[in-house]
Phi, psi and omega in degrees: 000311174252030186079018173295148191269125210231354190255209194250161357279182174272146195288141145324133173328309135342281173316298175304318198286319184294317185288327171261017136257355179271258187358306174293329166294326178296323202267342190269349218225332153268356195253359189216041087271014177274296212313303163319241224313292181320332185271002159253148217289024153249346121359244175355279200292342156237021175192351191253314180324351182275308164327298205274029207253004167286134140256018175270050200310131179221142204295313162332314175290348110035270224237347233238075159202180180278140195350307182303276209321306167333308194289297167328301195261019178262316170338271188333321201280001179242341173294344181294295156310348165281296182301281191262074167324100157258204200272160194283337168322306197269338151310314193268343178277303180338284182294353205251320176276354186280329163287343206270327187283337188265312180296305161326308188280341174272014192262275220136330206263147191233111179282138187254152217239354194260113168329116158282000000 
């Protein structure tokens, strides 16, 4: 429906890596403004507050909110594949680093850039 491609050929390497920086971008830049509107207060207090009810950080906690919020922040991770429509390889590629990236952030851990 919206031109993801599902037959051969299969996309070039090249071709998967640009579409999933155009994705990360889309996704990064709608997503860290829902997130800023959930953090206000009236945000926060009906619907983001489920989320933080972890006081630990953990990768689990991740997915672990409320219904709407779920619904909300789910938008950014299809918009990409909406605008810029690839092959089902690279959608499947897509949702599999976007989890992986979501769990990462929610781990507790801060990689530094800095040599130790």
């Amino acid at each position: 429906m919206i031109g993801i491609q599902t037959g051969l050929p299969l996309p070039s390497v090249w071709e998967i890596l640009s579409q999933l920086t155009v994705y990360f971008m889309i996704e990064d830049y709608t997503n860290y403004w829902i997130h800023r509107f959930l953090h206000c207060k009236w945000g926060y207090e009906n619907i983001h507050r489920v989320h933080h009810e972890y006081a630990a950080p953990i990768g689990f906690a991740a997915p672990y909110a409320h219904w709407l919020e779920i619904l909300i922040v789910g938008i950014p991770s299809f918009l990409g594949p909406a605008i810029a429509p690839g092959h089902m390889i690279t959608f499947w590629l897509w949702i599999a680093l976007r989890q992986i990236e979501a769990i990462e952030t929610h781990s507790g851990y801060a990689f530094s850039a800095k040599p130790l």
